[in-house]
Coordinates of C-alpha atoms and ligand atoms in Angstrom, one line a residue:
X26 CA -98.3 -105.5 228.4
X27 CA -101.2 -107.4 227.2
X28 CA -102.4 -110.9 227.2
X29 CA -103.5 -110.1 223.7
X30 CA -101.3 -113.0 222.6
X31 CA -103.8 -115.4 224.1
X32 CA -107.2 -113.8 223.7
X33 CA -107.9 -110.8 221.7
X34 CA -111.4 -110.3 220.3
X35 CA -110.0 -107.4 218.2
X36 CA -108.3 -110.2 216.3
X37 CA -111.7 -111.0 214.6
X38 CA -113.8 -107.8 214.8
X39 CA -117.1 -108.6 216.4
X40 CA -120.0 -108.7 214.0
X41 CA -122.0 -105.4 213.8
X42 CA -124.9 -105.4 216.2
X43 CA -127.2 -104.0 213.6
X44 CA -127.1 -101.7 210.5
X45 CA -126.1 -98.2 211.4
X46 CA -123.8 -99.5 214.1
X47 CA -121.1 -97.0 215.0
X48 CA -118.2 -99.0 213.6
X49 CA -118.6 -98.1 209.8
X50 CA -121.1 -96.5 207.6
X51 CA -122.2 -97.7 204.2
X52 CA -119.2 -96.1 202.5
X53 CA -117.0 -98.1 204.9
X54 CA -116.1 -95.0 206.9
X55 CA -116.3 -94.3 210.5
X56 CA -119.3 -91.9 211.0
X57 CA -119.4 -88.9 213.3
X58 CA -119.9 -90.0 216.9
X59 CA -123.1 -87.9 216.9
X60 CA -124.6 -89.6 213.8
X61 CA -125.0 -93.0 215.5
X62 CA -127.3 -94.2 218.3
X63 CA -125.5 -93.9 221.6
X64 CA -126.1 -97.5 222.6
X65 CA -124.3 -98.8 219.5
X66 CA -121.0 -97.1 220.2
X67 CA -118.2 -99.6 220.8
X68 CA -114.9 -97.8 221.6
X69 CA -112.9 -101.0 221.2
X70 CA -112.5 -100.3 217.5
X71 CA -108.9 -100.1 216.3
X72 CA -109.9 -97.8 213.4
X73 CA -111.0 -95.1 215.8
X74 CA -107.3 -95.0 216.8
X75 CA -105.5 -95.6 213.6
X76 CA -107.6 -92.9 212.0
X77 CA -107.4 -90.6 215.0
X78 CA -111.1 -90.4 215.4
X79 CA -111.4 -91.4 219.1
X80 CA -111.7 -87.9 220.6
X81 CA -115.3 -87.2 219.5
X82 CA -116.5 -90.7 220.5
X83 CA -115.1 -90.3 224.0
X84 CA -116.3 -86.7 224.3
X85 CA -119.8 -88.0 223.6
X86 CA -119.5 -90.9 226.1
X87 CA -118.2 -88.6 228.9
X88 CA -121.1 -86.2 228.4
X89 CA -124.0 -88.6 227.7
X90 CA -123.1 -92.1 229.0
X91 CA -119.9 -92.1 231.2
X92 CA -120.5 -95.8 232.2
X93 CA -121.4 -97.2 228.9
X94 CA -122.6 -100.7 228.2
X95 CA -121.6 -102.9 225.1
X96 CA -122.2 -106.5 224.4
X97 CA -120.6 -108.4 221.5
X98 CA -120.8 -112.0 220.4
X99 CA -117.1 -112.6 221.1
X100 CA -116.5 -110.5 224.2
X101 CA -119.9 -110.8 225.9
X102 CA -120.8 -107.9 228.3
X103 CA -118.4 -105.0 228.9
X104 CA -118.5 -101.5 230.2
X105 CA -116.5 -98.5 229.1
X106 CA -115.6 -95.9 231.8
X107 CA -114.7 -92.6 230.3
X108 CA -114.6 -90.1 233.2
X109 CA -111.5 -89.5 235.3
X110 CA -113.0 -90.1 238.7
X111 CA -114.7 -93.4 237.8
X112 CA -111.5 -94.7 236.3
X113 CA -109.4 -93.8 239.2
X114 CA -111.9 -95.4 241.7
X115 CA -112.0 -98.7 239.9
X116 CA -108.3 -98.8 239.2
X117 CA -107.6 -98.3 243.0
X118 CA -110.0 -101.1 244.0
X119 CA -108.3 -104.4 243.3
X120 CA -110.5 -106.2 245.8
X121 CA -113.7 -105.7 243.9
X122 CA -112.2 -105.5 240.4
X123 CA -109.8 -108.3 239.4
X124 CA -107.0 -108.3 236.9
X125 CA -106.7 -112.1 236.9
X126 CA -109.1 -112.6 233.9
X127 CA -107.0 -110.3 231.6
X128 CA -106.1 -106.7 231.1
X129 CA -107.5 -106.2 227.6
X130 CA -111.0 -106.9 226.4
X131 CA -111.2 -110.7 226.2
X132 CA -113.7 -113.5 225.9
X133 CA -116.3 -114.0 228.7
X134 CA -114.5 -115.3 231.7
X135 CA -115.7 -118.9 231.5
X136 CA -114.9 -119.3 227.8
X137 CA -112.4 -121.9 226.5
X138 CA -109.5 -120.3 224.6
X139 CA -109.6 -120.8 220.9
X140 CA -107.4 -123.6 219.5
X141 CA -103.8 -122.5 218.8
X142 CA -103.9 -119.7 221.4
X143 CA -101.1 -119.5 224.0
X144 CA -102.3 -119.3 227.6
X145 CA -99.8 -116.8 228.9
X146 CA -99.8 -115.6 232.4
X147 CA -98.0 -112.4 233.7
X148 CA -98.2 -110.5 237.0
X149 CA -100.0 -107.5 235.5
X150 CA -102.8 -110.0 234.9
X151 CA -102.8 -111.4 238.5
X152 CA -104.3 -110.5 241.8
X153 CA -102.7 -110.5 245.2
X154 CA -100.9 -112.4 246.7
X155 CA -99.2 -113.8 243.5
X156 CA -99.1 -110.4 241.9
X157 CA -97.4 -108.7 244.8
X158 CA -94.6 -111.3 245.2
X159 CA -93.8 -111.5 241.5
X160 CA -93.8 -107.7 241.2
X161 CA -91.5 -107.4 244.2
X162 CA -89.0 -109.8 242.6
X163 CA -88.3 -107.6 239.6
X164 CA -89.0 -104.2 241.0
X165 CA -85.3 -103.7 242.0
X166 CA -84.3 -103.2 238.4
X167 CA -86.1 -99.9 238.3
X168 CA -85.3 -98.8 241.8
X169 CA -83.9 -95.2 242.0
X170 CA -80.3 -96.5 242.8
X171 CA -80.4 -98.7 239.6
X172 CA -81.7 -95.8 237.5
X173 CA -78.9 -93.6 238.7
X174 CA -76.5 -96.3 237.5
X175 CA -78.2 -96.6 234.2
X176 CA -78.4 -92.8 233.5
X177 CA -74.9 -92.4 231.9
X178 CA -75.5 -95.4 229.6
X179 CA -78.9 -94.1 228.5
X180 CA -77.3 -90.7 227.8
X181 CA -74.4 -92.1 225.9
X182 CA -76.7 -94.2 223.7
X183 CA -79.1 -91.3 223.2
X184 CA -76.3 -89.0 222.1
X185 CA -75.0 -91.6 219.6
X186 CA -78.4 -92.0 218.0
X187 CA -79.0 -88.2 217.8
X188 CA -75.5 -87.6 216.4
X189 CA -76.1 -90.1 213.6
X190 CA -79.3 -88.4 212.3
X191 CA -79.1 -87.1 208.7
X192 CA -79.5 -83.4 208.1
X193 CA -81.8 -81.8 205.5
X194 CA -83.3 -85.1 204.7
X195 CA -86.6 -86.5 205.7
X196 CA -86.4 -89.7 207.8
X197 CA -88.8 -91.7 210.0
X198 CA -88.5 -90.7 213.6
X199 CA -90.3 -93.8 214.8
X200 CA -87.8 -96.3 213.5
X201 CA -84.6 -94.3 213.6
X202 CA -85.0 -92.8 217.1
X203 CA -87.9 -94.1 219.2
X204 CA -87.6 -97.8 218.4
X205 CA -83.8 -97.7 218.4
X206 CA -83.5 -96.1 221.8
X207 CA -86.2 -98.1 223.6
X208 CA -84.8 -101.3 222.1
X209 CA -81.3 -100.5 223.3
X210 CA -82.7 -99.8 226.7
X211 CA -84.4 -103.2 226.8
X212 CA -81.3 -105.0 225.7
X213 CA -79.5 -103.3 228.6
X214 CA -82.2 -104.3 231.1
X215 CA -82.1 -108.0 230.0
X216 CA -78.4 -108.0 229.2
X217 CA -79.7 -109.3 225.8
X218 CA -77.1 -109.9 223.0
X219 CA -76.8 -106.4 221.7
X220 CA -76.5 -107.2 218.0
X221 CA -79.7 -109.2 218.1
X222 CA -81.7 -106.5 220.0
X223 CA -84.2 -105.9 217.2
X224 CA -85.6 -109.4 218.1
X225 CA -87.0 -107.7 221.2
X226 CA -88.8 -105.1 219.1
X227 CA -90.2 -107.8 216.9
X228 CA -91.5 -109.9 219.8
X229 CA -93.1 -106.8 221.4
X230 CA -94.9 -106.0 218.1
X231 CA -96.0 -109.6 217.7
X232 CA -97.3 -109.9 221.2
X233 CA -99.7 -106.9 220.8
X234 CA -100.6 -107.0 217.1
X235 CA -103.9 -107.9 215.7
X236 CA -103.5 -110.9 213.3
X237 CA -104.0 -109.7 209.7
X238 CA -103.0 -106.1 210.5
X239 CA -99.6 -106.4 208.8
X240 CA -97.4 -107.5 211.7
X241 CA -98.5 -111.1 211.9
X242 CA -101.0 -113.0 209.7
X243 CA -102.5 -115.6 211.9
X244 CA -102.8 -116.7 215.6
X245 CA -100.6 -119.7 214.7
X246 CA -97.8 -117.5 213.3
X247 CA -98.0 -115.4 216.5
X248 CA -97.7 -118.6 218.6
X249 CA -94.6 -119.8 216.6
X250 CA -92.8 -116.5 217.1
X251 CA -93.6 -116.2 220.8
X252 CA -92.4 -119.7 221.4
X253 CA -89.2 -118.7 219.7
X254 CA -89.0 -115.9 222.2
X255 CA -89.5 -118.3 225.0
X256 CA -86.8 -120.6 223.7
X257 CA -84.3 -117.8 223.4
X258 CA -84.9 -116.5 226.9
X259 CA -84.9 -120.0 228.3
X260 CA -81.3 -120.3 227.0
X261 CA -80.4 -117.0 228.7
X262 CA -82.2 -118.1 231.9
X263 CA -80.0 -121.3 232.0
X264 CA -76.8 -119.3 231.4
X265 CA -77.8 -116.8 234.2
X266 CA -78.8 -119.6 236.5
X267 CA -75.1 -120.5 236.8
X268 CA -73.6 -117.1 236.0
X269 CA -75.9 -114.4 237.3
X270 CA -75.7 -110.6 236.6
X271 CA -77.7 -107.5 237.6
X272 CA -80.2 -108.0 234.8
X273 CA -83.9 -108.9 234.7
X274 CA -83.4 -112.5 233.5
X275 CA -81.0 -113.2 236.4
X276 CA -83.5 -111.6 238.8
X277 CA -86.2 -113.9 237.6
X278 CA -84.0 -117.0 237.6
X279 CA -82.9 -116.4 241.2
X280 CA -85.9 -114.7 242.8
X281 CA -87.4 -116.9 245.5
X282 CA -90.9 -116.4 244.0
X283 CA -90.0 -116.6 240.4
X284 CA -87.3 -119.2 240.1
X285 CA -89.8 -122.1 239.7
X286 CA -92.0 -120.4 237.2
X287 CA -93.8 -122.5 234.6
X288 CA -92.6 -121.8 231.1
X289 CA -95.8 -119.9 230.1
X290 CA -95.5 -117.8 233.2
X291 CA -91.9 -117.0 232.4
X292 CA -92.9 -116.1 228.9
X293 CA -95.8 -114.0 230.1
X294 CA -93.6 -112.0 232.5
X295 CA -90.9 -111.5 229.8
X296 CA -93.5 -110.2 227.4
X297 CA -94.9 -107.9 230.1
X298 CA -91.4 -106.4 230.6
X299 CA -90.6 -106.2 226.8
X300 CA -93.9 -104.6 225.9
X301 CA -94.1 -102.5 229.0
X302 CA -90.6 -101.0 228.4
X303 CA -91.0 -100.8 224.7
X304 CA -94.2 -99.6 223.0
X305 CA -95.2 -97.2 225.7
X306 CA -91.9 -95.3 225.9
X307 CA -91.4 -95.5 222.2
X308 CA -94.8 -94.0 221.4
X309 CA -94.2 -91.2 223.9
X310 CA -90.9 -90.4 222.2
X311 CA -92.7 -90.0 218.9
X312 CA -95.7 -88.3 220.6
X313 CA -93.4 -85.7 222.1
X314 CA -92.0 -84.6 218.7
X315 CA -95.5 -84.7 217.1
X316 CA -97.3 -82.8 219.9
X317 CA -94.7 -80.1 220.3
X318 CA -94.9 -79.5 216.5
X319 CA -98.7 -79.2 216.9
X320 CA -98.3 -76.7 219.6
X321 CA -95.3 -74.6 218.4
X322 CA -95.6 -71.9 221.1
X323 CA -95.1 -74.7 223.7
X324 CA -92.1 -75.9 221.7
X325 CA -90.7 -72.4 221.7
X326 CA -91.3 -72.1 225.5
X327 CA -89.4 -75.3 226.0
X328 CA -86.4 -74.2 223.9
X329 CA -86.3 -70.9 225.8
X330 CA -86.4 -72.8 229.2
X331 CA -85.1 -76.4 229.2
X332 CA -85.9 -76.6 232.9
X333 CA -89.4 -77.3 231.8
X334 CA -88.4 -80.7 230.4
X335 CA -89.6 -82.8 233.3
X336 CA -93.0 -81.1 233.2
X337 CA -93.2 -81.4 229.4
X338 CA -92.5 -85.1 229.7
X339 CA -95.4 -85.6 232.2
X340 CA -97.7 -83.5 230.0
X341 CA -96.8 -85.5 226.8
X342 CA -97.4 -88.8 228.7
X343 CA -100.9 -87.4 229.6
X344 CA -101.6 -86.1 226.1
X345 CA -100.4 -89.3 224.3
X346 CA -101.7 -91.9 226.8
X347 CA -99.7 -94.7 225.2
X348 CA -102.0 -97.4 226.6
X349 CA -105.5 -96.3 225.9
X350 CA -107.2 -98.5 228.5
X351 CA -106.8 -101.3 231.0
X352 CA -109.5 -103.9 231.8
X353 CA -110.8 -105.2 235.1
X354 CA -113.4 -107.8 235.8
X355 CA -116.1 -107.3 238.4
X356 CA -115.8 -109.8 241.3
X357 CA -119.4 -109.1 242.5
X358 CA -122.5 -107.4 241.4
X359 CA -122.0 -103.7 242.1
X360 CA -122.9 -100.2 240.9
X361 CA -120.7 -97.7 239.1
X362 CA -122.2 -94.3 238.3
X363 CA -125.7 -95.7 239.0
X364 CA -125.3 -98.5 236.5
X365 CA -125.8 -102.2 237.6
X366 CA -122.6 -104.1 236.9
X367 CA -122.9 -107.9 237.1
X368 CA -120.3 -110.2 238.5
X369 CA -118.0 -111.3 235.6
X370 CA -118.7 -108.2 233.5
X371 CA -115.6 -106.7 231.9
X372 CA -114.8 -103.1 232.9
X373 CA -112.6 -101.0 230.6
X374 CA -110.9 -98.0 232.2
X375 CA -110.3 -95.7 229.3
X376 CA -107.3 -93.7 230.5
X377 CA -107.2 -91.9 227.1
X378 CA -110.6 -90.5 227.9
X379 CA -110.0 -89.7 231.6
X380 CA -107.0 -87.7 230.5
X381 CA -109.3 -85.6 228.4
X382 CA -111.9 -85.0 231.1
X383 CA -112.6 -81.3 231.3
X384 CA -113.9 -81.7 234.9
X385 CA -110.3 -82.5 235.7
X386 CA -108.0 -80.9 233.1
X387 CA -108.4 -77.5 231.5
X388 CA -108.3 -77.5 227.7
X389 CA -107.2 -81.2 227.8
X390 CA -106.7 -81.5 224.0
X391 CA -103.9 -78.9 224.2
X392 CA -100.3 -79.5 225.3
X393 CA -99.6 -77.1 228.2
X394 CA -96.1 -77.8 229.5
X395 CA -96.8 -75.8 232.6
X396 CA -100.1 -77.6 233.4
X397 CA -100.3 -77.4 237.3
X398 CA -102.0 -80.8 237.9
X399 CA -100.3 -82.8 235.2
X400 CA -98.7 -85.3 237.5
X401 CA -102.2 -86.6 238.3
X402 CA -102.7 -88.0 234.8
X403 CA -104.0 -91.5 234.4
X404 CA -101.5 -92.8 231.9
X405 CA -99.6 -94.9 234.4
X406 CA -102.7 -96.2 236.2
X407 CA -103.3 -96.2 239.9
X408 CA -103.3 -98.8 242.7
X409 CA -101.3 -102.0 243.1
X410 CA -100.7 -102.3 239.3
X411 CA -99.5 -98.7 238.8
X412 CA -96.8 -98.8 236.2
X413 CA -93.6 -100.3 237.5
X414 CA -91.4 -98.6 234.9
X415 CA -92.8 -95.0 235.2
X416 CA -89.5 -93.5 236.5
X417 CA -87.5 -95.3 233.9
X418 CA -89.8 -94.0 231.1
X419 CA -89.6 -90.5 232.4
X420 CA -85.8 -90.7 232.7
X421 CA -85.4 -91.9 229.1
X422 CA -87.6 -89.1 227.8
X423 CA -85.9 -86.4 229.9
X424 CA -82.5 -87.4 228.7
X425 CA -83.7 -87.5 225.1
X426 CA -85.1 -84.0 225.3
X427 CA -82.0 -82.6 227.1
X428 CA -79.8 -83.9 224.3
X429 CA -82.2 -82.8 221.6
X430 CA -82.3 -79.2 222.9
X431 CA -78.5 -79.1 223.1
X432 CA -78.0 -80.0 219.4
X433 CA -81.0 -79.2 217.3
X434 CA -82.8 -75.9 216.6
X435 CA -85.9 -77.8 215.8
X436 CA -87.2 -81.2 214.8
X437 CA -89.8 -80.5 212.2
X438 CA -92.5 -82.9 211.2
X439 CA -93.0 -83.2 207.4
X440 CA -96.4 -84.8 207.3
X441 CA -99.1 -86.4 209.5
X442 CA -97.9 -89.6 211.2
X443 CA -99.3 -93.1 210.5
X444 CA -100.9 -94.6 213.6
X445 CA -101.0 -98.0 215.2
X446 CA -104.0 -100.2 214.4
X447 CA -105.0 -100.9 217.9
X448 CA -107.4 -99.7 220.6
X449 CA -105.0 -100.7 223.3
X450 CA -101.5 -99.6 222.3
X451 CA -101.9 -96.0 221.2
X452 CA -99.0 -95.0 219.0
X453 CA -97.3 -94.3 215.7
X454 CA -95.9 -96.5 213.1
X455 CA -94.3 -93.7 211.0
X456 CA -93.5 -90.0 211.6
X457 CA -91.5 -88.2 208.9
X458 CA -89.3 -85.4 210.2
X459 CA -86.3 -83.2 209.4
X460 CA -83.8 -82.0 211.9
X461 CA -82.0 -78.7 211.9
X462 CA -78.7 -78.7 213.8
X463 CA -77.6 -75.7 215.8
X464 CA -74.7 -73.8 214.3
X465 CA -71.4 -74.4 216.2
Ligands
HEM527 C1 -94.6 -93.8 229.1 C2 -94.4 -95.0 229.4 C3 -95.3 -96.0 230.1 C4 -96.6 -96.0 230.2 C5 -97.6 -95.0 229.8 C6 -97.0 -97.2 231.0 C7 -98.3 -97.5 231.3 C8 -98.6 -98.6 232.2 C9 -99.9 -98.9 232.6 C10 -101.2 -98.1 232.3 C11 -99.9 -99.9 233.5 C12 -101.1 -100.6 234.2 C13 -101.5 -99.8 235.3 C14 -102.8 -100.3 236.0 O1 -103.3 -101.3 235.7 O2 -103.2 -99.6 237.0 C15 -98.5 -100.3 233.5 C16 -98.0 -101.4 234.2 C17 -96.7 -101.9 234.1 N1 -95.7 -101.3 233.5 FE1 -95.7 -99.6 232.4 N2 -95.8 -97.9 231.2 C18 -94.8 -97.3 230.7 C19 -93.4 -97.6 230.7 C20 -93.0 -98.8 231.3 C21 -91.6 -99.2 231.3 C22 -90.4 -98.4 230.7 C23 -91.5 -100.4 231.9 C24 -90.3 -101.3 232.1 C25 -89.8 -101.6 233.2 C26 -92.9 -100.7 232.4 C27 -93.3 -101.9 233.1 C28 -94.6 -102.1 233.6 C29 -94.9 -103.2 234.4 C30 -94.0 -104.4 234.8 C31 -96.3 -103.1 234.7 C32 -97.1 -104.1 235.6 C33 -97.2 -103.5 237.0 C34 -98.1 -104.4 237.9 O3 -99.0 -105.1 237.4 O4 -97.9 -104.4 239.1 N3 -93.7 -99.7 232.0 N4 -97.7 -99.5 232.7

């Protein structure tokens, strides 16, 4: 979902602006949000997320500086929007705020990419008219009629994974269930060789990881793996050119607007679909188990009334906010919340913060599976880039919970999770759980 593969200043954390900067204190720890000068706060800090410390920082920004300015050596000038209404307004205004310079914090728009970086292009990072025609070409794969066709297969695969879970034994929910189910789904969408499906998981991880964070060591290593992805899909593309099916590769190979795509554009759109359909849903699957354990009275309510599953799914997507922000770039000088935004400034719409805005949601840090306005959450964005796969994600989560409630009394977390080191993909790398099966 990101062009992180080509330009990600998180890859080399920007130098601190000055001692006492919000990023770390002298013990190497993240200080309290209220112990640092407001102007030094930079929310694009992966540690705020991997250590689950983001809440306090955004609470302070929403209250004291909802349109917050930062400037770093690598990224230049950027703004962080933390309130619901500002985020929605900018997200809905593609004429004044462009996606074409990237959707995560990047280098200033006229900067040359660093050597070795891949210049990948994908329709999430395009403006009309190219965005609209490319989106239209692949949108059929998630049309309601196609989802109805997919439902039995998703259910069958979900049941198989749940039936194979060990009992009375701690295991990692992230790898055993969330990754397995979302990877199977992707293999289905691409008609990807099923036995090799974990390649998709790997490419998705590589595309969004920060070099040095454990997934991939260097920008060059990332490039090599992503080129392998391109090579693999180019083979599938050639096969489907002569022998098309209903899958996404065939749609791209035959679509009027996509059939002549340059290799980097093809790779970009593949990565968009792989990451879009993978990390986000995967992290919501883990987030649903984690959050219901944190709010056990809500879990009990769900068990007592499974009809609440669709509302619970929407609420968990709000609470989790699997993509913490999206970026736009100002096309002109303008004002947001009274602040002067300059043409070319990067504007980060922090969905994770808007979803915690108390002007919009009551007790937003809590899970409330009967929250009346939950469908208005920001997690899927707004406007022309609104998530294309939202119904598919909701379908997968609904089926997962229907099948969980049928066979387990409870899924119990055994310890706190480990979280993803990223300020963009907000998720989990490890969640130890035990399951208790219902007596026959
Ligand atoms: C809970 C799961 C998901 C979340 C939270 C999520 C979130 C998002 C967000 C925030 C955006 C950008 C919105 C904006 O800029 O206004 C987006 C776009 C997109 N998502 Fe998702 N997504 C999820 C699942 C999926 C799935 C399963 C797919 C697979 C088909 C998918 C495919 C896409 C695509 C292709 C775009 C680009 C749309 C465009 O630029 O027109 N997403 N998603």
